[in-house]
Short mmCIF file of C-alpha atoms and ligand atoms in Angstrom, two decimals:
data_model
loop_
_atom_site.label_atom_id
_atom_site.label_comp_id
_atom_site.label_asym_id
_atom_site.label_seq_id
_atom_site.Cartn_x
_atom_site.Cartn_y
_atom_site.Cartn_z
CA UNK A 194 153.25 157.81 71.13
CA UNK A 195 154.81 159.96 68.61
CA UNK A 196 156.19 158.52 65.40
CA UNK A 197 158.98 160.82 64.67
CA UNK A 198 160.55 160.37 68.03
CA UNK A 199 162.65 157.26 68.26
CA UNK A 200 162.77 154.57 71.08
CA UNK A 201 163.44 155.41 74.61
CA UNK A 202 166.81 155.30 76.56
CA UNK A 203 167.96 155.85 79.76
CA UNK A 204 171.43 158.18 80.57
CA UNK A 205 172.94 158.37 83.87
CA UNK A 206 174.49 161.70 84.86
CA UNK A 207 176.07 162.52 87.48
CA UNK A 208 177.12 165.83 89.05
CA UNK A 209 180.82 167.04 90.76
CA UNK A 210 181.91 170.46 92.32
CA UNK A 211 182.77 171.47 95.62
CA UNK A 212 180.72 171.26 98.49
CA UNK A 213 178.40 174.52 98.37
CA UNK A 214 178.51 175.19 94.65
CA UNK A 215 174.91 174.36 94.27
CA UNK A 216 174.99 171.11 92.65
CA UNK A 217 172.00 169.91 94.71
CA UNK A 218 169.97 173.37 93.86
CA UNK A 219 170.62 173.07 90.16
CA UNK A 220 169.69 169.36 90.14
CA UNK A 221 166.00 170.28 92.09
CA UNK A 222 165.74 172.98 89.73
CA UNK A 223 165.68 171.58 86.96
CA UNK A 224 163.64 168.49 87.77
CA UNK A 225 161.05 169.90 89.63
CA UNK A 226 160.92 173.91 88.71
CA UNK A 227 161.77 175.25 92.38
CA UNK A 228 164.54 176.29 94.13
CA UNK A 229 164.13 176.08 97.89
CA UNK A 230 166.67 178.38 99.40
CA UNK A 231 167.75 175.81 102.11
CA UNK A 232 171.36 174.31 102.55
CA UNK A 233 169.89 170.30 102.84
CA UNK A 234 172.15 167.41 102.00
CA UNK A 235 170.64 165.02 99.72
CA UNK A 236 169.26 162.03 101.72
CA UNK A 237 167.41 159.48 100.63
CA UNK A 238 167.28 158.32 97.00
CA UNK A 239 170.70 158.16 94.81
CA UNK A 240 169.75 159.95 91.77
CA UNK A 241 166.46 161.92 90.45
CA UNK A 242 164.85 161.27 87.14
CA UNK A 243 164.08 163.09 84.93
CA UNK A 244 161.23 161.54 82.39
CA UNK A 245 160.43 162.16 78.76
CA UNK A 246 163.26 164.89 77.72
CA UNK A 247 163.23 165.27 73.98
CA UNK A 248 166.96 165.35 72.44
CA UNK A 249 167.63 166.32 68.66
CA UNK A 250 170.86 165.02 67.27
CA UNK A 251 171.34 164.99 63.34
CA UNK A 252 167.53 166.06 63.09
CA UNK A 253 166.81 162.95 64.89
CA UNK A 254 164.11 163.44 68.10
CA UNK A 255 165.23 160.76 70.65
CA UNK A 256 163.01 160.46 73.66
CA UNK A 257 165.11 160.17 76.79
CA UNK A 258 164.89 160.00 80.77
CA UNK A 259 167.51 161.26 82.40
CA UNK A 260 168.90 159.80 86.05
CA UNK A 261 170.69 162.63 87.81
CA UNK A 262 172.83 161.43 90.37
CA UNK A 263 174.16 163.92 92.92
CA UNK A 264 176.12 163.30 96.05
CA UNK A 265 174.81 163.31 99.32
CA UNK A 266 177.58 166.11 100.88
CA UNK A 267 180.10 162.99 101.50
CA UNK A 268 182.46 165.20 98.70
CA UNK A 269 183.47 167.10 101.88
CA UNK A 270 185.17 164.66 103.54
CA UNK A 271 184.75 160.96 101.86
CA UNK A 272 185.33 159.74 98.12
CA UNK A 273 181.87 158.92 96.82
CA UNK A 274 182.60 155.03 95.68
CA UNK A 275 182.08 153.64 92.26
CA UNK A 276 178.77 152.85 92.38
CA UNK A 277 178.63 156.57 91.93
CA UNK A 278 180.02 156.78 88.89
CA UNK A 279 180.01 153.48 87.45
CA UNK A 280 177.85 153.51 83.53
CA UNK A 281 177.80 157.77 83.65
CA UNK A 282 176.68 158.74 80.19
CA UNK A 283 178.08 162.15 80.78
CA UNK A 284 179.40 164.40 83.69
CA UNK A 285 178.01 167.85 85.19
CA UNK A 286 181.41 169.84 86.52
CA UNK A 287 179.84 172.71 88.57
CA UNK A 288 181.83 176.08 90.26
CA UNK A 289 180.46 179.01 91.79
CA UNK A 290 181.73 181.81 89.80
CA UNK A 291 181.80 183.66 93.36
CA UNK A 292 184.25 181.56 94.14
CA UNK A 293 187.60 181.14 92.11
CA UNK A 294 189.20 178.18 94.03
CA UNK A 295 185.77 175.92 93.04
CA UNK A 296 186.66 176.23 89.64
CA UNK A 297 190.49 175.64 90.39
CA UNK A 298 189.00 172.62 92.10
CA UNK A 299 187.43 171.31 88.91
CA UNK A 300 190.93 169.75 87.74
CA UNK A 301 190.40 167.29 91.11
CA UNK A 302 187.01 166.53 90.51
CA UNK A 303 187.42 165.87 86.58
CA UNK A 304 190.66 163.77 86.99
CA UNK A 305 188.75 162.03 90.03
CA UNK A 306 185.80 161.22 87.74
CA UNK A 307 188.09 160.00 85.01
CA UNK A 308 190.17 157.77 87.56
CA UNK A 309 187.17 155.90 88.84
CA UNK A 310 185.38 155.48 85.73
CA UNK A 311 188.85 154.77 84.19
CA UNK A 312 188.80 152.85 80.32
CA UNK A 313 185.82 150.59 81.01
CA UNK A 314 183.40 153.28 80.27
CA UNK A 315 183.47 152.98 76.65
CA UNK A 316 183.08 149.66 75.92
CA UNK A 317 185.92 149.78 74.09
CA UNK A 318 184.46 150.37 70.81
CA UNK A 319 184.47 154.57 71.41
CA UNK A 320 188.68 154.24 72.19
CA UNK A 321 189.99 155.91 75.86
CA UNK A 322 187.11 157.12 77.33
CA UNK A 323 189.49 159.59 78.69
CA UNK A 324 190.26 161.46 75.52
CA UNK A 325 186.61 162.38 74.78
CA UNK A 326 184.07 161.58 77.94
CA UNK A 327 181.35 164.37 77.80
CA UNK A 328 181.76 166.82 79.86
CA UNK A 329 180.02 169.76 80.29
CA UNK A 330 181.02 172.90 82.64
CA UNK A 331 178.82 175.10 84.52
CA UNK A 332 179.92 178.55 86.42
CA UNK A 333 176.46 178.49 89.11
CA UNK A 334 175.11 181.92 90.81
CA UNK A 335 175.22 184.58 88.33
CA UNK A 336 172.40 186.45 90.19
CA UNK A 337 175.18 187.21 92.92
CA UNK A 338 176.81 190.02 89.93
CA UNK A 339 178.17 191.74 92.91
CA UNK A 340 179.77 189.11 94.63
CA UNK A 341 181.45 188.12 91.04
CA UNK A 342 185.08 186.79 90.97
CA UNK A 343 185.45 184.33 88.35
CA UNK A 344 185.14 185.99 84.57
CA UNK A 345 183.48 184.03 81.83
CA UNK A 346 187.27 184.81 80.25
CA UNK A 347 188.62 182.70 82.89
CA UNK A 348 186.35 180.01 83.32
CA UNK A 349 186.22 179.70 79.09
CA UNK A 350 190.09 179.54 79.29
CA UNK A 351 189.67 176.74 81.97
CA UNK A 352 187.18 174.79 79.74
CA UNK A 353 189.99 174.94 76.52
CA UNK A 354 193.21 173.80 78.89
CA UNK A 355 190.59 170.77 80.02
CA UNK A 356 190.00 169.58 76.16
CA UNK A 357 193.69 170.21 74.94
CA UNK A 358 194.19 167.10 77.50
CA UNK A 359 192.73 165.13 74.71
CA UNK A 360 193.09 163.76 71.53
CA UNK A 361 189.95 165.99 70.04
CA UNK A 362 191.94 169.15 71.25
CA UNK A 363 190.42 171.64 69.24
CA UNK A 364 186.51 171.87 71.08
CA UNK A 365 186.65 173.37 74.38
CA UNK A 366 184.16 171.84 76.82
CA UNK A 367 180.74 173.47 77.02
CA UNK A 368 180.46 175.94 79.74
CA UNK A 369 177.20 177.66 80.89
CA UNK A 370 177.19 180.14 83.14
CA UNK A 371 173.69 179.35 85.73
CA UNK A 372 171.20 180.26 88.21
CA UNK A 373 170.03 177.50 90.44
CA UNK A 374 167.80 180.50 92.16
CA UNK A 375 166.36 182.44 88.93
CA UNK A 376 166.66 179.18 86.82
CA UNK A 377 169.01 180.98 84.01
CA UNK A 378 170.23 178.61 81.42
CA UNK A 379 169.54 175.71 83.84
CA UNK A 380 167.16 173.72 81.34
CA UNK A 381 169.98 175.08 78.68
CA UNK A 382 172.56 172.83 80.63
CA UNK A 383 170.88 169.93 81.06
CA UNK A 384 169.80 169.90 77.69
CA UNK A 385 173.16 170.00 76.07
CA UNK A 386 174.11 167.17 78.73
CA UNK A 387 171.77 164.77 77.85
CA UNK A 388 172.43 165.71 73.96
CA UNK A 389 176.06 165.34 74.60
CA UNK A 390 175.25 161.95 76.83
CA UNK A 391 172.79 160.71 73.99
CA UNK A 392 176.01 161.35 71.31
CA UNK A 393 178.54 159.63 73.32
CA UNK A 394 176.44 156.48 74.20
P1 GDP B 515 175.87 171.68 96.83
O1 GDP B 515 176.63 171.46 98.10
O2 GDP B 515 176.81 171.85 95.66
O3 GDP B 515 174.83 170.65 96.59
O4 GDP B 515 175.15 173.11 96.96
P2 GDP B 515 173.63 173.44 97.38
O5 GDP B 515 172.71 173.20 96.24
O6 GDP B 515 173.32 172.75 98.65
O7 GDP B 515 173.72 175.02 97.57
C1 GDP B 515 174.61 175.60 98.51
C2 GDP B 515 174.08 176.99 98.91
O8 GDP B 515 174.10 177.85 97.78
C3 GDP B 515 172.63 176.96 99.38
O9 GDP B 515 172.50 177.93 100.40
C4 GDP B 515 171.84 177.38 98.16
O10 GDP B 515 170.63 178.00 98.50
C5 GDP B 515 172.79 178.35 97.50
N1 GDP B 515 172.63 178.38 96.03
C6 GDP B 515 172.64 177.33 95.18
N2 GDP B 515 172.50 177.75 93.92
C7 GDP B 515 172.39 179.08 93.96
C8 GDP B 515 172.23 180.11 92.96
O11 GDP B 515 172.16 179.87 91.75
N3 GDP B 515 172.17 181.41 93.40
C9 GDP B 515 172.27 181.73 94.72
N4 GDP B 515 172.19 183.02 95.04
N5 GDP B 515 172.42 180.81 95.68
C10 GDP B 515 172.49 179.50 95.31
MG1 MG B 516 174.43 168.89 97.61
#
């Protein structure tokens, strides 16, 4: 054990975006290093953990395991229930910057999150949850630089609108543009997640 790193908690995350995006990809890849290549639904458990991530806040070390919850490809067709979301620390919002209407998309799946997580996620003591749940945005495949269509210009200008919705206004939600398949900025992402989880809990 480590002295100058403080007790252990546990933050739920949980991941939205269109079908196809690579939320699944991005979730393997970052908890276990590889990126298969494979279109599989997730089957089986609800959410991966992630053990032992170190997060800094106000030169503080806070050790931290992470449960990533992902859907099992029922965003297609079915809402994914409360259970899903019920206690998320913070929320993943994924697009494919390949494709523009995922990130157009983002608007359902943030309002959707907020609906079902609605003003019980704070606790009360933080205020509306609404006006400052952590969200963080990420813009997946940039190793497709051919297949391109959504500029960082755009999806940054996305990420603004989406704060100016609340009562902190001025900071735009953090955006990261990823590879799932060359691992760019992947550990990046997650990192400011569970720093941004850590801050809000
Ligand atoms: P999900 O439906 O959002 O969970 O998306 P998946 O993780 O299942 O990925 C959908 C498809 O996109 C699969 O064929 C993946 O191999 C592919 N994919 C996911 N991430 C990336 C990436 O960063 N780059 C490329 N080139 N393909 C990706
Ligand atoms: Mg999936």
């Amino acid at each position: 054990n480590n002295s100058s790193v403080s007790q252990k908690k546990t933050l739920k995350i949980v991941i939205l975006g269109d079908s196809g995006v690579g939320k699944t990809s991005l979730m393997n890849r970052y908890s276990t290093g590889k990126f298969t290549g494979q279109y599989k639904a997730t089957i089986g458990a609800d959410f991966l953990v992630k053990d032992n991530v170190v997060v800094e806040l106000y030169q503080q070390r806070t050790l931290v395991t992470l449960q990533i919850w992902d859907t099992a490809g029922q965003e297609r067709f079915q809402s994914l229930g409360m259970g899903f979301y019920r206690g998320a620390d913070a929320c993943l919002l994924v697009y494919d910057v390949t494709d523009p209407h995922s990130l157009d998309n983002l608007d359902h799946w943030r309002k959707e999150f907020l609906s079902q997580v609605g003003n019980g996620l704070a606790g009360g003591s933080l205020g509306d949850a609404s006006t400052q749940f952590p969200f963080v945005v990420l813009g997946n495949k940039i190793d497709k630089p051919q297949d391109r269509l959504v500029p960082r210009e755009q999806a940054e200008e996305w990420c603004r609108m989406a704060a100016s919705n609340t009562i902190l206004g001025s900071q735009p939600l953090p955006h990261f543009e990823t590879s799932a398949k060359t691992s760019e900025s992947v550990d990046e992402a997650f990192q400011e997640v569970a720093r941004r989880a850590l801050y809000y809990e």
